[in-house]
């Protein structure tokens, strides 16, 4: 835009002064109301120094226009001649649209910003009470409140007060306002006021003297009789007064509202009586209160009403607060609260949530309060309601490192300052960082960031939030190490008892043992101990975030003891960001993965990066196993090498599964649970096939060299053939052989039997590696039939004697080891049986249904809960698999997609062919995936297979964590499982039994 002459130079100067809309600014400066000052360079420079020069100028014009002809010159003359007034008034107008509106409505209130004495810079409660003394109705109270708020905001934006002083002044103003509101309510009902004693107890930020500009003021009301009045009537009178007080502060008038008064922190919350006697309060807290209620009471402060009654209340509840950490449910309650904060944030807001989000204000407050509750039992210096004062006391007492406390102090002050300035703009209760560029620019400039305010603000905000995220975990754990490590002389440290209390509060069931582990790991002056002291604070946090922190720490000590002298181990954990967290997750998730790792600790190296956790292909596994067997001097050594590969790869698979299910700090949990299940099933099945191939090679080499007298193949069936093995699954197989040319059939059969016996023996030899059990019970005639048959014998049996269930068992048959050509011919032999032309006849369908019903009634373990049994229970694996298999046997002859050994692939093919509606297919798939994950979880957690949920609390909690449930939500997990499988059973009833 080109503006000639003087307007052009004014335009440029306005731009340089920080105005974003110079045209509008130039027009406003030409307003008649500013005629006497529009050319004063001091005014333009002062406007340019505000957070939003455009907003400040608009507010100034509105204020000047609202003045009387007599008052306007006084305002303008004072504005250009008195720098303190100029800075305060324009600073407020540039930071708060709402206070600009107030000044336009009450044009004489600008005079409250004039400073006459230095003592007026920091008013306290008496000054605010004086400022509200003339308010005799709710409207007058609102006007007086905003006038007082104007002075607080002016000192804040000019930097006269810091963020802690501003918060304390806001709390003092709230206290004065509550007293004034109670005075107005009492004047309106003098009989009620005479009949009762009423004390107002401030909670939350008001109680802690750290209030926001706009925040609910949390209170609790305590009532009692006055002058011997009837207690019941006195409480009723006090309730009426309290209700009136709340309305005075909360209701909206032409002057807006002050703030909501929230009494929901009282006993029983909104369902409880608004006013109770002190005795009633104590009875509730002693019998019914939950841990979070004592945490809330940590900030309780008597602020209004009967001073004696208020003091009695604080004196009575204080011991209960500082005994809360000894409550039976302290640890799970604290953990539940800790996770509930972020879980309740809408997903669209979590990245902008300044208060509740990760790295937000609540992280600091919660951490400080927990440490206060744990250590305040024996250290009265921690009994402060102010977060920053408590943090200072924690640092002075050695409960938090001084450097950490300083960083946390700086971060908290910055975040609180952001929160203040966001709320000040329109005096609205919000904790969301704005998205609009103009809002961010004003916010950044109000924080003193002037070069690139938006970029600088975002950078500083993210930096401070990162500090909070890191220290939120670290400040719990660093002093634990100080309690047991070699420290410099004179350095303050926790006592072992205090460190044990810290561990207990964070979920460690055996803090004494945990301290021993910490001492063993971190004591001393060696480089190893120094690195451990760097690692352990974060590792302890990750352990505490699991269902069994004690096991995680113990396993970490064992691994560290085994690898402590290995130069790469601690370096890997220190330098590879993912490795340490991955290790912590794996070590605290249950028994199976740690057992596998402790048998070969060098497998920790797999955790260093994403690639290390990727499953290897079947070809690569088989090649490595066969090469190892080929190099071995004996069959036992060969299979030992093969089982070593299996152990390492099982660890790789379990680790990837745990990390994918739990997630890490940088990578959230994988949401596609079906993909996780498929990956585990495929990896374990490939590994089992490669191990069997290695055992077969070892058995053949020992007796016959390179060539067995008979061709021999292993056919995987059941979950093995379906590529769906779990961690605790046996390998279901069939054995088939065919004598080589010129070899006697009896000799060939004997050789095949010898190979099978030797394979089984080698795979079950007692070693440090988990055994691999081979199960051939699905062979023709079951356990009564021969262990191995020739392909001709299979053909004769299936032609004459095969039963429907045997054809069904062959649906998941697939060659897994041995002679590939023989395996292919076996599949060609069985295809007509499992995919019969024209499908199954009605008799066969009835037979399958009858067999399934019989299995349900006879094979369910006695006393088992059929709604929670993953294999045979309602809507479990058997239900889904039999339904899918029945569809395969009826329709696979005409639908090639159904000719697969994999349940989920067959289910998807049935849906694609229109044989199962979309919703029903999704229900069956969800139930099958969930049941499979539960079985895998049970094996991971307990180290042994199981078909139902554990009954022990920690094990059940660990299964829940694997499935994505927060601590303390095991009941929700079981309810979800029952709901999902109940829906699946309804589909099975329709498709399997009625379809």
PDB file of C-alpha atoms in Angstrom, residues 65 105 212 329 526 569 584 646 729 777 820 827 873 892 962 972:
ATOM      1  CA  UNK A  65     -13.723   8.737  24.225  1.00  0.00           C
ATOM      2  CA  UNK A 105     -17.516   0.874  30.831  1.00  0.00           C
ATOM      3  CA  UNK A 212      -4.896 -18.056  38.041  1.00  0.00           C
ATOM      4  CA  UNK A 329      -4.442 -48.216  48.730  1.00  0.00           C
ATOM      5  CA  UNK A 526      33.910 -46.670  38.931  1.00  0.00           C
ATOM      6  CA  UNK A 569      26.468 -52.994  27.262  1.00  0.00           C
ATOM      7  CA  UNK A 584      13.038 -51.669  30.888  1.00  0.00           C
ATOM      8  CA  UNK A 646      15.423 -70.511  18.831  1.00  0.00           C
ATOM      9  CA  UNK A 729       2.002 -73.720  21.833  1.00  0.00           C
ATOM     10  CA  UNK A 777      -2.007 -86.784  18.235  1.00  0.00           C
ATOM     11  CA  UNK A 820       9.717 -80.654  -0.056  1.00  0.00           C
ATOM     12  CA  UNK A 827      -0.953 -81.723   0.274  1.00  0.00           C
ATOM     13  CA  UNK A 873     -15.003 -70.625  26.243  1.00  0.00           C
ATOM     14  CA  UNK A 892     -13.650 -73.845  -0.504  1.00  0.00           C
ATOM     15  CA  UNK A 962       0.046 -55.806  27.661  1.00  0.00           C
ATOM     16  CA  UNK A 972     -12.735 -53.125  32.841  1.00  0.00           C
TER      17      UNK A 972
END
